[in-house]
Amino acid sequence: MPRVNVPVTQITRTGISDTTPTAGDAVNNHSVANDGSMWIEVENNGAVSRTLSALFVNSVDGVTVAPKTWTIPAGARRRIGPFPVRLYGATLQVNVDNAELELSAYKVAGQA
């Protein structure tokens, strides 16, 4: 199955309402449109630490680079980014290790 899309919400000077986060899918994982200024908010609704990973798009000398990982403590929320396009691609691929992680993506309107 294809990766689950996480929609990107633009933040404006007039403000935005709370977004509905995308539930973590540890089987299909996620993708996010990335222009280099986007960032992700991840919330761990579980009772133990969970892991979020972002995949790099390029290899180095033919060797796949291990994903960048973040540990999200139990009950915590983290804002992570930005993700440079040259490293992560125009479509960021994000993996979660458990459905207890919820994802939202944001960017500031007018920023590239």
PDB file of C-alpha atoms in Angstrom:
ATOM      1  CA  MET A   1       0.000   0.000   0.000  1.00  0.00           C
ATOM      2  CA  PRO A   2       1.142   3.581  -0.546  1.00  0.00           C
ATOM      3  CA  ARG A   3       2.351   5.734   2.299  1.00  0.00           C
ATOM      4  CA  VAL A   4      -0.281   7.718   4.202  1.00  0.00           C
ATOM      5  CA  ASN A   5      -0.192  11.410   3.281  1.00  0.00           C
ATOM      6  CA  VAL A   6       0.192  13.961   6.073  1.00  0.00           C
ATOM      7  CA  PRO A   7      -1.368  17.234   4.851  1.00  0.00           C
ATOM      8  CA  VAL A   8       0.655  20.420   5.316  1.00  0.00           C
ATOM      9  CA  THR A   9      -1.120  23.314   7.042  1.00  0.00           C
ATOM     10  CA  GLN A  10       0.036  26.847   6.275  1.00  0.00           C
ATOM     11  CA  ILE A  11       0.411  29.134   9.264  1.00  0.00           C
ATOM     12  CA  THR A  12      -0.622  32.732   8.569  1.00  0.00           C
ATOM     13  CA  ARG A  13      -0.546  35.996  10.503  1.00  0.00           C
ATOM     14  CA  THR A  14      -4.285  35.715  11.058  1.00  0.00           C
ATOM     15  CA  GLY A  15      -3.717  32.404  12.843  1.00  0.00           C
ATOM     16  CA  ILE A  16      -5.015  28.903  12.303  1.00  0.00           C
ATOM     17  CA  SER A  17      -7.306  26.591  14.202  1.00  0.00           C
ATOM     18  CA  ASP A  18      -6.033  23.360  15.678  1.00  0.00           C
ATOM     19  CA  THR A  19      -5.518  20.728  13.020  1.00  0.00           C
ATOM     20  CA  THR A  20      -6.625  17.126  13.181  1.00  0.00           C
ATOM     21  CA  PRO A  21      -3.419  15.067  13.327  1.00  0.00           C
ATOM     22  CA  THR A  22      -2.827  12.058  11.108  1.00  0.00           C
ATOM     23  CA  ALA A  23      -2.831   8.801  13.059  1.00  0.00           C
ATOM     24  CA  GLY A  24       0.449   6.913  12.953  1.00  0.00           C
ATOM     25  CA  ASP A  25       0.585   3.967  10.557  1.00  0.00           C
ATOM     26  CA  ALA A  26       3.534   1.723  11.411  1.00  0.00           C
ATOM     27  CA  VAL A  27       2.736  -0.599   8.470  1.00  0.00           C
ATOM     28  CA  ASN A  28       2.418   1.852   5.547  1.00  0.00           C
ATOM     29  CA  ASN A  29       4.174   4.829   7.165  1.00  0.00           C
ATOM     30  CA  HIS A  30       3.832   8.396   5.862  1.00  0.00           C
ATOM     31  CA  SER A  31       4.775  10.958   3.245  1.00  0.00           C
ATOM     32  CA  VAL A  32       4.684  14.750   3.420  1.00  0.00           C
ATOM     33  CA  ALA A  33       5.051  17.359   0.664  1.00  0.00           C
ATOM     34  CA  ASN A  34       8.358  19.067   1.464  1.00  0.00           C
ATOM     35  CA  ASP A  35       9.621  22.403   0.163  1.00  0.00           C
ATOM     36  CA  GLY A  36      12.404  22.715   2.721  1.00  0.00           C
ATOM     37  CA  SER A  37      10.490  24.997   5.091  1.00  0.00           C
ATOM     38  CA  MET A  38       7.997  22.424   6.341  1.00  0.00           C
ATOM     39  CA  TRP A  39       8.192  21.010   9.857  1.00  0.00           C
ATOM     40  CA  ILE A  40       6.396  18.190  11.663  1.00  0.00           C
ATOM     41  CA  GLU A  41       4.681  18.119  15.025  1.00  0.00           C
ATOM     42  CA  VAL A  42       4.570  14.623  16.475  1.00  0.00           C
ATOM     43  CA  GLU A  43       2.655  13.641  19.599  1.00  0.00           C
ATOM     44  CA  ASN A  44       3.131  10.411  21.516  1.00  0.00           C
ATOM     45  CA  ASN A  45      -0.158   9.380  23.112  1.00  0.00           C
ATOM     46  CA  GLY A  46       1.333   6.227  24.582  1.00  0.00           C
ATOM     47  CA  ALA A  47       2.791   5.250  27.946  1.00  0.00           C
ATOM     48  CA  VAL A  48       6.290   4.453  26.577  1.00  0.00           C
ATOM     49  CA  SER A  49       8.776   6.233  24.305  1.00  0.00           C
ATOM     50  CA  ARG A  50       8.256   5.842  20.551  1.00  0.00           C
ATOM     51  CA  THR A  51      10.443   6.530  17.503  1.00  0.00           C
ATOM     52  CA  LEU A  52       9.961   8.707  14.431  1.00  0.00           C
ATOM     53  CA  SER A  53      12.343   8.338  11.472  1.00  0.00           C
ATOM     54  CA  ALA A  54      12.915  10.444   8.348  1.00  0.00           C
ATOM     55  CA  LEU A  55      14.487   8.795   5.304  1.00  0.00           C
ATOM     56  CA  PHE A  56      17.274  10.404   3.272  1.00  0.00           C
ATOM     57  CA  VAL A  57      16.814  10.405  -0.516  1.00  0.00           C
ATOM     58  CA  ASN A  58      20.445   9.926  -1.541  1.00  0.00           C
ATOM     59  CA  SER A  59      23.076   7.344  -0.886  1.00  0.00           C
ATOM     60  CA  VAL A  60      26.728   8.108  -0.188  1.00  0.00           C
ATOM     61  CA  ASP A  61      29.160   6.244  -2.428  1.00  0.00           C
ATOM     62  CA  GLY A  62      26.393   3.754  -3.182  1.00  0.00           C
ATOM     63  CA  VAL A  63      25.655   3.127   0.503  1.00  0.00           C
ATOM     64  CA  THR A  64      22.189   3.833   1.860  1.00  0.00           C
ATOM     65  CA  VAL A  65      22.288   6.373   4.670  1.00  0.00           C
ATOM     66  CA  ALA A  66      20.493   5.266   7.843  1.00  0.00           C
ATOM     67  CA  PRO A  67      17.334   7.286   8.581  1.00  0.00           C
ATOM     68  CA  LYS A  68      17.467  10.211  10.998  1.00  0.00           C
ATOM     69  CA  THR A  69      15.568   9.171  14.131  1.00  0.00           C
ATOM     70  CA  TRP A  70      13.996  10.956  17.070  1.00  0.00           C
ATOM     71  CA  THR A  71      12.774   9.412  20.302  1.00  0.00           C
ATOM     72  CA  ILE A  72       9.478  10.893  21.456  1.00  0.00           C
ATOM     73  CA  PRO A  73       8.969  10.383  25.215  1.00  0.00           C
ATOM     74  CA  ALA A  74       5.666   9.034  26.520  1.00  0.00           C
ATOM     75  CA  GLY A  75       2.970  11.719  26.536  1.00  0.00           C
ATOM     76  CA  ALA A  76       5.280  14.258  24.836  1.00  0.00           C
ATOM     77  CA  ARG A  77       4.942  16.463  21.768  1.00  0.00           C
ATOM     78  CA  ARG A  78       7.893  17.509  19.588  1.00  0.00           C
ATOM     79  CA  ARG A  79       8.250  19.909  16.675  1.00  0.00           C
ATOM     80  CA  ILE A  80      10.910  18.721  14.230  1.00  0.00           C
ATOM     81  CA  GLY A  81      12.330  20.345  11.099  1.00  0.00           C
ATOM     82  CA  PRO A  82      12.920  21.884   8.687  1.00  0.00           C
ATOM     83  CA  PHE A  83      13.897  19.151   6.236  1.00  0.00           C
ATOM     84  CA  PRO A  84      16.198  20.379   3.425  1.00  0.00           C
ATOM     85  CA  VAL A  85      14.976  19.108   0.047  1.00  0.00           C
ATOM     86  CA  ARG A  86      18.508  18.162  -1.066  1.00  0.00           C
ATOM     87  CA  LEU A  87      18.718  15.700   1.853  1.00  0.00           C
ATOM     88  CA  TYR A  88      15.128  14.521   2.332  1.00  0.00           C
ATOM     89  CA  GLY A  89      13.530  15.129  -1.072  1.00  0.00           C
ATOM     90  CA  ALA A  90      10.432  16.984  -2.241  1.00  0.00           C
ATOM     91  CA  THR A  91       8.358  14.218  -0.662  1.00  0.00           C
ATOM     92  CA  LEU A  92       9.564  13.512   2.850  1.00  0.00           C
ATOM     93  CA  GLN A  93       9.199   9.865   3.853  1.00  0.00           C
ATOM     94  CA  VAL A  94       8.504   9.474   7.569  1.00  0.00           C
ATOM     95  CA  ASN A  95       8.253   6.209   9.488  1.00  0.00           C
ATOM     96  CA  VAL A  96       6.691   5.641  12.900  1.00  0.00           C
ATOM     97  CA  ASP A  97       7.227   2.614  15.110  1.00  0.00           C
ATOM     98  CA  ASN A  98       3.719   2.659  16.582  1.00  0.00           C
ATOM     99  CA  ALA A  99       0.208   4.011  15.962  1.00  0.00           C
ATOM    100  CA  GLU A 100       0.441   5.921  19.252  1.00  0.00           C
ATOM    101  CA  LEU A 101       2.333   8.653  17.359  1.00  0.00           C
ATOM    102  CA  GLU A 102       0.188  11.300  15.665  1.00  0.00           C
ATOM    103  CA  LEU A 103       1.585  13.628  12.990  1.00  0.00           C
ATOM    104  CA  SER A 104       0.811  17.134  11.800  1.00  0.00           C
ATOM    105  CA  ALA A 105       2.817  19.131   9.258  1.00  0.00           C
ATOM    106  CA  TYR A 106       3.119  22.916   9.001  1.00  0.00           C
ATOM    107  CA  LYS A 107       4.809  25.652   7.047  1.00  0.00           C
ATOM    108  CA  VAL A 108       4.718  29.408   7.269  1.00  0.00           C
ATOM    109  CA  ALA A 109       2.769  30.962   4.390  1.00  0.00           C
ATOM    110  CA  GLY A 110       5.001  32.881   1.978  1.00  0.00           C
ATOM    111  CA  GLN A 111       8.142  31.007   3.042  1.00  0.00           C
ATOM    112  CA  ALA A 112      10.077  28.756   0.698  1.00  0.00           C
TER     113      ALA A 112
END
